[in-house]
Coordinates of C-alpha atoms in Angstrom, one line a residue:
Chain A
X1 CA 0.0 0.0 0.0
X2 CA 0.8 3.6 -0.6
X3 CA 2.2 5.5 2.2
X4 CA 3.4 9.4 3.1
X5 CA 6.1 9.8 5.4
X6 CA 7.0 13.2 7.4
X7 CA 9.6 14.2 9.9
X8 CA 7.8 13.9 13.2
X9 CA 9.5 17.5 14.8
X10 CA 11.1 20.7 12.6
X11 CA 12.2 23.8 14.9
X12 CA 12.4 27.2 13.6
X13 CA 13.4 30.8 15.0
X14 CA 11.0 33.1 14.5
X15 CA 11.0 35.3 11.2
X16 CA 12.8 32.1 9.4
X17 CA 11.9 29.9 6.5
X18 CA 10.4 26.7 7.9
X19 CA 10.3 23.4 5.6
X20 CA 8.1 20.8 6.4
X21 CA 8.8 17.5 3.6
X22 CA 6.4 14.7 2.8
X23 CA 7.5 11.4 0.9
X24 CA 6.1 9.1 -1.4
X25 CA 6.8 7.0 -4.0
X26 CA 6.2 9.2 -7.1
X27 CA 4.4 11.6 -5.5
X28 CA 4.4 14.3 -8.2
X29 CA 2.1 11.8 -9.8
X30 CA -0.3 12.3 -7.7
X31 CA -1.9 15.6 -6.2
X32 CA -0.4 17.0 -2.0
X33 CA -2.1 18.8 0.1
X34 CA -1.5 20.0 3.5
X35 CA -3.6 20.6 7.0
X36 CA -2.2 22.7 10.0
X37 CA -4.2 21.4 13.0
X38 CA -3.6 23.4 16.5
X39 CA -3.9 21.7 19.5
X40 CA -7.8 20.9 20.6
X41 CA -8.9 22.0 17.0
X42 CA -9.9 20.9 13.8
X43 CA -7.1 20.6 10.5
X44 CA -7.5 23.3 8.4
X45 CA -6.5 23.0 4.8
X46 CA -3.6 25.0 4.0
X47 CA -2.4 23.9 0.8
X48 CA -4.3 22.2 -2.1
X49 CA -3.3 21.0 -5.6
X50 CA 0.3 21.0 -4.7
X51 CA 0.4 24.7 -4.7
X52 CA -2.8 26.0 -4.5
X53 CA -3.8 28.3 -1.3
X54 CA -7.6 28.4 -0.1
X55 CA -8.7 31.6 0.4
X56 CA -7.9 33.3 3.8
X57 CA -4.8 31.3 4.3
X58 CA -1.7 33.6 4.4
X59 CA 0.9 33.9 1.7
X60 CA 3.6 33.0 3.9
X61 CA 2.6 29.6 3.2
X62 CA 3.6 27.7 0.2
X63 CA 3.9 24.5 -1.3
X64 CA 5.7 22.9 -3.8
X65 CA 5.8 19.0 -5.4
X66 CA 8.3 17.2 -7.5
X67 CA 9.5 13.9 -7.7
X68 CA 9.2 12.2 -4.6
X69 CA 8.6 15.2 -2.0
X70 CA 6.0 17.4 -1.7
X71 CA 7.3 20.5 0.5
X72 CA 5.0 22.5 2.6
X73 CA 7.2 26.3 3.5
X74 CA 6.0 28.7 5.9
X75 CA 8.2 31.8 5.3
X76 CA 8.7 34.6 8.0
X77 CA 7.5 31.7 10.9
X78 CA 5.4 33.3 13.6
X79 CA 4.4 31.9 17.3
X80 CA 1.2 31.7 15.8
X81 CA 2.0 28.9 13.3
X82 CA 3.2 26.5 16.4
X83 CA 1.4 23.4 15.3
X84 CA 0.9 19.7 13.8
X85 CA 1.1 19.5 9.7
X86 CA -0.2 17.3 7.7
X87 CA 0.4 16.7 4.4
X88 CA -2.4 13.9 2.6
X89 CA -2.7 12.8 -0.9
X90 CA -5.3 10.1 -2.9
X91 CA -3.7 7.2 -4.0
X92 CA -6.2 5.1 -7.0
X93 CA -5.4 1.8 -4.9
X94 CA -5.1 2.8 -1.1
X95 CA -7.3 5.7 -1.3
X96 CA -6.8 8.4 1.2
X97 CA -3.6 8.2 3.2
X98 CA -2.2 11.2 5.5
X99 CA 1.5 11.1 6.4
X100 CA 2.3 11.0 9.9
X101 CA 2.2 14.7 10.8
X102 CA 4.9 17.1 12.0
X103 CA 5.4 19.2 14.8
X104 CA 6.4 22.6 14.4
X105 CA 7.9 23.9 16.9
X106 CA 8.9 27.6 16.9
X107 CA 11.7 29.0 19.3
Chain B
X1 CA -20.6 29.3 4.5
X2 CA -21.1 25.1 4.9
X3 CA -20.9 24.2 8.3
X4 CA -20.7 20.3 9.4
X5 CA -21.5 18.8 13.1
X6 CA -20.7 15.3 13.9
X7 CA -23.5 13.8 16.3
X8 CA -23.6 10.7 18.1
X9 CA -23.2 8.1 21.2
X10 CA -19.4 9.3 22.8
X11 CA -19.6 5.6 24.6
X12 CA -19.6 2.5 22.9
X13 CA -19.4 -0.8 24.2
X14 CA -16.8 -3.0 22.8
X15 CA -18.3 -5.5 20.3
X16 CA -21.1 -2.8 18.9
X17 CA -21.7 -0.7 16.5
X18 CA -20.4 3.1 16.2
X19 CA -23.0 4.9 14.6
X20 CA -22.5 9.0 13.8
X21 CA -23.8 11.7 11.5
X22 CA -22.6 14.5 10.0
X23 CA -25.4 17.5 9.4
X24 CA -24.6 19.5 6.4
X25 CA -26.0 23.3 6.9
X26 CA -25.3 26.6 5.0
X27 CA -25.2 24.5 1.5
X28 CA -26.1 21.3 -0.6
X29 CA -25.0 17.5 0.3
X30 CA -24.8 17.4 -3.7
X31 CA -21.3 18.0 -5.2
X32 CA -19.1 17.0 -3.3
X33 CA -17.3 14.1 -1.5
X34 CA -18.3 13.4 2.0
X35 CA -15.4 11.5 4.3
X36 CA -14.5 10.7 7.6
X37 CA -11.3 10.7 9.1
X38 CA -10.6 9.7 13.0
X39 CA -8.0 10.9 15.3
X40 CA -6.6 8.8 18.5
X41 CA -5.4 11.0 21.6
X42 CA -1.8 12.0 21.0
X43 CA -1.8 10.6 17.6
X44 CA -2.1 11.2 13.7
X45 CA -5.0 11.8 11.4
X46 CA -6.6 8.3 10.0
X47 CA -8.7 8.5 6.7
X48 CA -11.5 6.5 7.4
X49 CA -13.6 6.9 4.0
X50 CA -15.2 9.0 1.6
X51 CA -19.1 8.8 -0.4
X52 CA -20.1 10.4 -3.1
X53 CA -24.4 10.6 -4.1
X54 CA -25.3 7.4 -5.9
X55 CA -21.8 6.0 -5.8
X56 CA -20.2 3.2 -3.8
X57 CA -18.3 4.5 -0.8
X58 CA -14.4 4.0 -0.9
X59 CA -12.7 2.6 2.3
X60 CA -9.7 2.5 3.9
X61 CA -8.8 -1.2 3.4
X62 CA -7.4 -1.5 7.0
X63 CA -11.4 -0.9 8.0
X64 CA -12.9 -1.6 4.8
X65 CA -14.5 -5.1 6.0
X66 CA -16.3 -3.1 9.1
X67 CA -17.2 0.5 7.7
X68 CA -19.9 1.5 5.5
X69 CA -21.1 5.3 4.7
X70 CA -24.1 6.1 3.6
X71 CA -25.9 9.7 2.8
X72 CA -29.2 11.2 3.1
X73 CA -30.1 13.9 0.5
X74 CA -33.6 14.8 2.0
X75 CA -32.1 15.7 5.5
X76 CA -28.6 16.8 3.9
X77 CA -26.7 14.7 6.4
X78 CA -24.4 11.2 5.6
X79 CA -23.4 8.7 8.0
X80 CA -20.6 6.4 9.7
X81 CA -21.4 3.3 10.9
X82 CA -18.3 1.1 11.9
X83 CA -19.1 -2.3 13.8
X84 CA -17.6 -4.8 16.0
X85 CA -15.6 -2.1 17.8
X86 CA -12.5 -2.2 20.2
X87 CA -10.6 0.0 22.4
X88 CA -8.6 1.0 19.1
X89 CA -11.3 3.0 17.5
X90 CA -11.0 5.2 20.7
X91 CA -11.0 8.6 18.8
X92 CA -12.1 12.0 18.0
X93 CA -14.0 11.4 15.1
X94 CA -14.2 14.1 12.1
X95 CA -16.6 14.5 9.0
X96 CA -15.2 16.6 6.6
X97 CA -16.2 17.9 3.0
X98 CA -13.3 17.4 -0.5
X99 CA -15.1 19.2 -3.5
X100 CA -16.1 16.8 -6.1
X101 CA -15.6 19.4 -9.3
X102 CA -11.8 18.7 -8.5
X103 CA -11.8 15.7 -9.8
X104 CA -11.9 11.9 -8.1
X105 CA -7.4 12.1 -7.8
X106 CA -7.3 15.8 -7.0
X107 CA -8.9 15.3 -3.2
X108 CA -8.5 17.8 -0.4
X109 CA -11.0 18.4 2.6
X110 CA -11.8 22.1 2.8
X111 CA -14.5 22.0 5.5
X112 CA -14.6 20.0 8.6
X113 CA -16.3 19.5 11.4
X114 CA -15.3 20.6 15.0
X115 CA -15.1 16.2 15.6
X116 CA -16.8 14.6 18.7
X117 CA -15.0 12.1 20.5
X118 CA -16.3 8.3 20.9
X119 CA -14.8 6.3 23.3
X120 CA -15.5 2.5 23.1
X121 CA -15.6 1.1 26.6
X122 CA -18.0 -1.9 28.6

């Protein structure tokens, strides 16, 4: 079966680029996307279509798939974007799969 | 603006059935995917499944054998029902909406529910 794999931790200082990876087997095959879920609350999509952000998500996110790694960047890191990520693709055969999630931790 | 609500029993008994529903308010149950997606305490997101109107649901094979979704058009809600529980499907479970127009490959969940938490316990 299919299956996404993340970092489980990433640090960042505050006002840095944060990169937050995802692998799969060919992923650029198939379409990323990306959830940031705070503790006690629901995921919210950040990132869809690879590259795509939903309205009302800031531009300091960005995301980014080729080859085997999709990349979810959070540029000019805040206290604010403290949190689990997700990152979750559709394979034809396995379905929906979510990698494992990372936490961010900003210091 | 759509707005989902998982309802349900938050204590099962081990050996039963988990039955919740997701009520769809603000916009139409047609168009889109519907799916369900648990999460233990301390632990990752776990797609559970996703239905479409008039189409088989699709399952995540590790569950496949106990889950099926259904939806209900005149009350704009859809269902979970997963049977024979355990203590593993102790979770917060989520309902969540992926827009169908994007295409059966091209799946993201843009809406979800706030989740209600079922414990399964004798």
């Amino acid at each position: 079966s299919y299956e996404l794999t993340q970092p489980p931790s990433v640090s960042v200082s505050p006002g840095q680029t944060a990169s937050i990876t995802c692998s799969g087997d060919k992923l650029d095959d198939k379409y990323a996307c990306w959830y940031q879920q705070k503790p006690g609350q629901s995921p919210v999509l950040l990132i869809f279509q690879d590259d795509q952000r939903p309205s009302g998500i800031p531009e300091r996110f960005s995301g980014s798939n080729s080859e085997n790694t999709a990349t979810l960047t959070i540029s000019g890191t805040q206290a604010m974007d403290e949190a689990d990520y997700y990152c979750q693709a559709w394979d034809i055969t396995t379905g929906g799969l979510f990698g494992g999630g990372t936490k961010l931790t900003v210091l | 603006q759509v707005q989902l609500q998982e309802s349900g029993p938050g204590l099962v008994k081990p050996s039963e059935t988990l039955s919740l529903t997701c009520s769809v308010s603000g916009g139409s149950i047609s168009g889109n995917y519907w799916s369900w997606i648990r999460q233990p305490a301390g632990k990752g997101l776990e797609w559970i499944g996703r239905i479409y109107i008039n189409e088989r649901g699709k399952y995540n094979a590790s569950l496949k054998s106990r889950v099926t979704m259904s939806v209900d058009t005149s009350k704009n809600q859809f269902s979970l029902r997963l049977k024979s529980v355990t203590a593993a499907d102790t979770a917060v479970y989520y309902c969540a909406r992926a827009p169908y127009i994007a295409g059966p490959t091209n799946y993201y969940m843009d809406v979800w529910g706030s989740g209600t938490t079922v414990t399964v316990s004798s």
